[in-house]
Amino acid sequence: LPNASVFATTGAQHGLSLTLAALLQPGDTLATSTLCYPGLFAAAQCHGIQVVTVPNDDDGLDLNSLDTLCRHRNIRAIYCSPTAANPTGHTMPLRRKQALAELATTHGILIIEDETHRSYAAHADAPIASLVPDRTVLLTSVSNVLLGGVRVGFAAMSGAAAVSFRQ
């Protein structure tokens, strides 16, 4: 990611919690897939963030449902795992990533992209963060890839998100 600030974390869960605390406010609403990483719900609850779910289709988040939700609710962020998603193992195709990036730009929404399981995918297109770097926080971790007890992760972001995260 060009011009990105990269922050070391003690794993992806820690990066997620820091992202929620730094970039969202208590009472904000975050959208995610109906089937997603269960740790998201605990982290959101700790920070007073409401979570609403969107159904999946064969390519991941159902963007028609997400667009409708964004038109009727004040959604501040979207959490997704586009590559080898937990718990489904599904990988979002590039055309869906591009459409999600466009939708987030249209509605002014932050994307929290969890790429923790990226190394498990046989083929993975560029992350969403490469399409809309100023609108995406990219989370990753080496814990699942190397050793489960090694809690090292990273959060990469650009622009205003990086400034807020630093504070």
PDB file of C-alpha atoms in Angstrom:
ATOM      1  CA  LEU A   1       0.000   0.000   0.000  1.00  0.00           C
ATOM      2  CA  PRO A   2       1.627   3.229  -1.099  1.00  0.00           C
ATOM      3  CA  ASN A   3       2.009   5.893   1.598  1.00  0.00           C
ATOM      4  CA  ALA A   4       0.486   3.629   4.220  1.00  0.00           C
ATOM      5  CA  SER A   5       1.288   3.796   7.888  1.00  0.00           C
ATOM      6  CA  VAL A   6       1.813   0.337   9.356  1.00  0.00           C
ATOM      7  CA  PHE A   7       1.178  -0.229  13.061  1.00  0.00           C
ATOM      8  CA  ALA A   8       2.395  -3.332  14.907  1.00  0.00           C
ATOM      9  CA  THR A   9      -0.221  -5.063  17.054  1.00  0.00           C
ATOM     10  CA  THR A  10      -0.359  -8.109  19.264  1.00  0.00           C
ATOM     11  CA  GLY A  11      -2.378 -10.030  16.674  1.00  0.00           C
ATOM     12  CA  ALA A  12      -5.282  -9.270  14.374  1.00  0.00           C
ATOM     13  CA  GLN A  13      -7.838  -9.223  17.224  1.00  0.00           C
ATOM     14  CA  HIS A  14      -5.824  -6.498  18.929  1.00  0.00           C
ATOM     15  CA  GLY A  15      -5.586  -4.613  15.622  1.00  0.00           C
ATOM     16  CA  LEU A  16      -9.342  -4.911  15.192  1.00  0.00           C
ATOM     17  CA  SER A  17     -10.001  -3.636  18.705  1.00  0.00           C
ATOM     18  CA  LEU A  18      -7.610  -0.702  18.246  1.00  0.00           C
ATOM     19  CA  THR A  19      -9.222   0.140  14.900  1.00  0.00           C
ATOM     20  CA  LEU A  20     -12.703   0.164  16.404  1.00  0.00           C
ATOM     21  CA  ALA A  21     -11.564   2.300  19.346  1.00  0.00           C
ATOM     22  CA  ALA A  22      -9.626   4.792  17.211  1.00  0.00           C
ATOM     23  CA  LEU A  23     -11.873   5.186  14.188  1.00  0.00           C
ATOM     24  CA  LEU A  24     -15.424   4.591  15.436  1.00  0.00           C
ATOM     25  CA  GLN A  25     -17.416   6.038  18.322  1.00  0.00           C
ATOM     26  CA  PRO A  26     -19.721   4.330  20.829  1.00  0.00           C
ATOM     27  CA  GLY A  27     -23.146   4.075  19.198  1.00  0.00           C
ATOM     28  CA  ASP A  28     -21.751   3.871  15.639  1.00  0.00           C
ATOM     29  CA  THR A  29     -22.988   1.051  13.416  1.00  0.00           C
ATOM     30  CA  LEU A  30     -20.743  -1.409  11.599  1.00  0.00           C
ATOM     31  CA  ALA A  31     -21.984  -3.801   8.914  1.00  0.00           C
ATOM     32  CA  THR A  32     -20.578  -7.259   8.298  1.00  0.00           C
ATOM     33  CA  SER A  33     -21.414 -10.584   6.753  1.00  0.00           C
ATOM     34  CA  THR A  34     -23.925 -12.837   8.505  1.00  0.00           C
ATOM     35  CA  LEU A  35     -21.133 -15.409   8.676  1.00  0.00           C
ATOM     36  CA  CYS A  36     -18.007 -13.649   9.909  1.00  0.00           C
ATOM     37  CA  TYR A  37     -15.196 -13.830  12.438  1.00  0.00           C
ATOM     38  CA  PRO A  38     -16.934 -14.208  15.824  1.00  0.00           C
ATOM     39  CA  GLY A  39     -14.320 -12.074  17.609  1.00  0.00           C
ATOM     40  CA  LEU A  40     -15.717  -9.029  15.815  1.00  0.00           C
ATOM     41  CA  PHE A  41     -18.885  -9.112  17.916  1.00  0.00           C
ATOM     42  CA  ALA A  42     -16.958  -9.176  21.216  1.00  0.00           C
ATOM     43  CA  ALA A  43     -14.662  -6.342  20.123  1.00  0.00           C
ATOM     44  CA  ALA A  44     -17.587  -4.221  18.932  1.00  0.00           C
ATOM     45  CA  GLN A  45     -19.499  -4.805  22.168  1.00  0.00           C
ATOM     46  CA  CYS A  46     -16.468  -3.696  24.227  1.00  0.00           C
ATOM     47  CA  HIS A  47     -16.429  -0.392  22.338  1.00  0.00           C
ATOM     48  CA  GLY A  48     -20.199   0.189  22.282  1.00  0.00           C
ATOM     49  CA  ILE A  49     -20.437  -0.319  18.533  1.00  0.00           C
ATOM     50  CA  GLN A  50     -23.596  -1.788  17.040  1.00  0.00           C
ATOM     51  CA  VAL A  51     -23.169  -4.589  14.502  1.00  0.00           C
ATOM     52  CA  VAL A  52     -25.682  -5.308  11.758  1.00  0.00           C
ATOM     53  CA  THR A  53     -25.324  -8.246   9.416  1.00  0.00           C
ATOM     54  CA  VAL A  54     -25.746  -8.553   5.681  1.00  0.00           C
ATOM     55  CA  PRO A  55     -26.416 -11.867   3.904  1.00  0.00           C
ATOM     56  CA  ASN A  56     -23.825 -13.531   1.712  1.00  0.00           C
ATOM     57  CA  ASP A  57     -24.166 -14.704  -1.846  1.00  0.00           C
ATOM     58  CA  ASP A  58     -21.746 -16.832  -3.866  1.00  0.00           C
ATOM     59  CA  ASP A  59     -19.216 -13.966  -4.099  1.00  0.00           C
ATOM     60  CA  GLY A  60     -19.307 -12.804  -0.470  1.00  0.00           C
ATOM     61  CA  LEU A  61     -21.210  -9.850   0.973  1.00  0.00           C
ATOM     62  CA  ASP A  62     -24.489  -9.302  -0.866  1.00  0.00           C
ATOM     63  CA  LEU A  63     -23.853  -5.769  -2.103  1.00  0.00           C
ATOM     64  CA  ASN A  64     -27.481  -5.085  -3.022  1.00  0.00           C
ATOM     65  CA  SER A  65     -28.476  -5.768   0.585  1.00  0.00           C
ATOM     66  CA  LEU A  66     -25.533  -3.723   1.854  1.00  0.00           C
ATOM     67  CA  ASP A  67     -26.420  -0.787  -0.394  1.00  0.00           C
ATOM     68  CA  THR A  68     -30.033  -0.881   0.829  1.00  0.00           C
ATOM     69  CA  LEU A  69     -28.825  -0.989   4.430  1.00  0.00           C
ATOM     70  CA  CYS A  70     -26.522   1.985   3.829  1.00  0.00           C
ATOM     71  CA  ARG A  71     -29.391   3.995   2.365  1.00  0.00           C
ATOM     72  CA  HIS A  72     -31.588   3.391   5.428  1.00  0.00           C
ATOM     73  CA  ARG A  73     -29.072   3.385   8.292  1.00  0.00           C
ATOM     74  CA  ASN A  74     -26.023   5.419   9.180  1.00  0.00           C
ATOM     75  CA  ILE A  75     -23.381   2.743   8.590  1.00  0.00           C
ATOM     76  CA  ARG A  76     -19.901   4.005   9.542  1.00  0.00           C
ATOM     77  CA  ALA A  77     -17.827   0.944   8.633  1.00  0.00           C
ATOM     78  CA  ILE A  78     -17.864  -2.442   6.947  1.00  0.00           C
ATOM     79  CA  TYR A  79     -15.876  -5.383   8.311  1.00  0.00           C
ATOM     80  CA  CYS A  80     -14.960  -8.119   5.845  1.00  0.00           C
ATOM     81  CA  SER A  81     -12.523 -10.989   5.359  1.00  0.00           C
ATOM     82  CA  PRO A  82     -12.257 -11.171   1.580  1.00  0.00           C
ATOM     83  CA  THR A  83      -9.661 -13.961   1.402  1.00  0.00           C
ATOM     84  CA  ALA A  84     -10.252 -17.389   2.954  1.00  0.00           C
ATOM     85  CA  ALA A  85     -12.923 -15.843   5.171  1.00  0.00           C
ATOM     86  CA  ASN A  86     -13.485 -17.147   8.687  1.00  0.00           C
ATOM     87  CA  PRO A  87     -15.609 -19.295   9.070  1.00  0.00           C
ATOM     88  CA  THR A  88     -16.629 -20.002   5.448  1.00  0.00           C
ATOM     89  CA  GLY A  89     -13.207 -20.181   3.765  1.00  0.00           C
ATOM     90  CA  HIS A  90     -14.685 -18.255   0.830  1.00  0.00           C
ATOM     91  CA  THR A  91     -12.565 -15.832  -1.239  1.00  0.00           C
ATOM     92  CA  MET A  92     -14.142 -12.727  -2.749  1.00  0.00           C
ATOM     93  CA  PRO A  93     -13.440 -12.271  -6.486  1.00  0.00           C
ATOM     94  CA  LEU A  94     -11.810  -9.074  -7.726  1.00  0.00           C
ATOM     95  CA  ARG A  95     -15.004  -7.765  -9.353  1.00  0.00           C
ATOM     96  CA  ARG A  96     -16.784  -7.953  -5.965  1.00  0.00           C
ATOM     97  CA  LYS A  97     -13.879  -6.209  -4.225  1.00  0.00           C
ATOM     98  CA  GLN A  98     -14.061  -3.434  -6.816  1.00  0.00           C
ATOM     99  CA  ALA A  99     -17.830  -3.106  -6.351  1.00  0.00           C
ATOM    100  CA  LEU A 100     -17.452  -3.049  -2.546  1.00  0.00           C
ATOM    101  CA  ALA A 101     -14.783  -0.336  -2.834  1.00  0.00           C
ATOM    102  CA  GLU A 102     -17.117   1.709  -5.034  1.00  0.00           C
ATOM    103  CA  LEU A 103     -20.042   1.235  -2.646  1.00  0.00           C
ATOM    104  CA  ALA A 104     -17.915   2.310   0.335  1.00  0.00           C
ATOM    105  CA  THR A 105     -16.764   5.406  -1.551  1.00  0.00           C
ATOM    106  CA  THR A 106     -20.324   6.301  -2.559  1.00  0.00           C
ATOM    107  CA  HIS A 107     -21.595   6.039   1.020  1.00  0.00           C
ATOM    108  CA  GLY A 108     -18.468   7.427   2.731  1.00  0.00           C
ATOM    109  CA  ILE A 109     -17.869   4.214   4.688  1.00  0.00           C
ATOM    110  CA  LEU A 110     -14.648   2.862   6.159  1.00  0.00           C
ATOM    111  CA  ILE A 111     -13.702  -0.702   5.170  1.00  0.00           C
ATOM    112  CA  ILE A 112     -12.004  -2.842   7.805  1.00  0.00           C
ATOM    113  CA  GLU A 113     -10.380  -5.582   5.736  1.00  0.00           C
ATOM    114  CA  ASP A 114      -9.195  -8.614   7.698  1.00  0.00           C
ATOM    115  CA  GLU A 115      -6.658 -10.535   5.616  1.00  0.00           C
ATOM    116  CA  THR A 116      -5.435 -12.804   8.420  1.00  0.00           C
ATOM    117  CA  HIS A 117      -6.040 -15.972   6.382  1.00  0.00           C
ATOM    118  CA  ARG A 118      -4.717 -14.651   3.061  1.00  0.00           C
ATOM    119  CA  SER A 119      -1.745 -17.033   3.019  1.00  0.00           C
ATOM    120  CA  TYR A 120      -4.125 -20.015   3.005  1.00  0.00           C
ATOM    121  CA  ALA A 121      -5.648 -19.051  -0.349  1.00  0.00           C
ATOM    122  CA  ALA A 122      -4.309 -20.734  -3.465  1.00  0.00           C
ATOM    123  CA  HIS A 123      -5.020 -17.524  -5.386  1.00  0.00           C
ATOM    124  CA  ALA A 124      -5.825 -14.108  -3.969  1.00  0.00           C
ATOM    125  CA  ASP A 125      -6.340 -10.899  -5.906  1.00  0.00           C
ATOM    126  CA  ALA A 126      -5.042  -7.611  -4.577  1.00  0.00           C
ATOM    127  CA  PRO A 127      -6.606  -6.522  -1.299  1.00  0.00           C
ATOM    128  CA  ILE A 128      -9.420  -3.978  -1.230  1.00  0.00           C
ATOM    129  CA  ALA A 129      -6.971  -1.616   0.473  1.00  0.00           C
ATOM    130  CA  SER A 130      -5.063  -1.361  -2.811  1.00  0.00           C
ATOM    131  CA  LEU A 131      -8.245  -0.127  -4.525  1.00  0.00           C
ATOM    132  CA  VAL A 132      -9.285   2.488  -1.924  1.00  0.00           C
ATOM    133  CA  PRO A 133      -6.310   2.987   0.413  1.00  0.00           C
ATOM    134  CA  ASP A 134      -7.706   6.133   2.060  1.00  0.00           C
ATOM    135  CA  ARG A 135     -10.919   4.324   2.947  1.00  0.00           C
ATOM    136  CA  THR A 136      -9.512   0.982   4.166  1.00  0.00           C
ATOM    137  CA  VAL A 137      -7.782  -0.409   7.229  1.00  0.00           C
ATOM    138  CA  LEU A 138      -5.953  -3.629   6.351  1.00  0.00           C
ATOM    139  CA  LEU A 139      -5.485  -6.070   9.239  1.00  0.00           C
ATOM    140  CA  THR A 140      -3.255  -9.111   9.188  1.00  0.00           C
ATOM    141  CA  SER A 141      -1.403 -11.386  11.570  1.00  0.00           C
ATOM    142  CA  VAL A 142       1.335 -13.997  11.545  1.00  0.00           C
ATOM    143  CA  SER A 143      -0.271 -15.922  14.427  1.00  0.00           C
ATOM    144  CA  ASN A 144      -2.351 -18.259  12.252  1.00  0.00           C
ATOM    145  CA  VAL A 145       0.412 -18.743   9.702  1.00  0.00           C
ATOM    146  CA  LEU A 146       3.516 -19.307  11.844  1.00  0.00           C
ATOM    147  CA  LEU A 147       2.746 -20.141  15.445  1.00  0.00           C
ATOM    148  CA  GLY A 148      -0.529 -19.654  17.266  1.00  0.00           C
ATOM    149  CA  GLY A 149       1.219 -18.403  20.388  1.00  0.00           C
ATOM    150  CA  VAL A 150       3.143 -15.716  18.528  1.00  0.00           C
ATOM    151  CA  ARG A 151       0.803 -12.751  18.786  1.00  0.00           C
ATOM    152  CA  VAL A 152       2.097 -10.390  16.099  1.00  0.00           C
ATOM    153  CA  GLY A 153      -0.131  -8.526  13.719  1.00  0.00           C
ATOM    154  CA  PHE A 154      -0.269  -5.375  11.657  1.00  0.00           C
ATOM    155  CA  ALA A 155      -2.772  -2.661  10.823  1.00  0.00           C
ATOM    156  CA  ALA A 156      -2.058  -0.660   7.658  1.00  0.00           C
ATOM    157  CA  MET A 157      -3.927   2.494   6.681  1.00  0.00           C
ATOM    158  CA  SER A 158      -3.496   5.848   4.959  1.00  0.00           C
ATOM    159  CA  GLY A 159      -4.738   9.395   5.290  1.00  0.00           C
ATOM    160  CA  ALA A 160      -7.082  10.516   8.060  1.00  0.00           C
ATOM    161  CA  ALA A 161      -7.445   6.981   9.423  1.00  0.00           C
ATOM    162  CA  ALA A 162      -3.711   6.804  10.118  1.00  0.00           C
ATOM    163  CA  VAL A 163      -3.762  10.188  11.846  1.00  0.00           C
ATOM    164  CA  SER A 164      -6.667   9.133  14.098  1.00  0.00           C
ATOM    165  CA  PHE A 165      -5.076   5.766  14.792  1.00  0.00           C
ATOM    166  CA  ARG A 166      -1.824   7.435  15.909  1.00  0.00           C
ATOM    167  CA  GLN A 167      -3.685   9.596  18.416  1.00  0.00           C
TER     168      GLN A 167
END
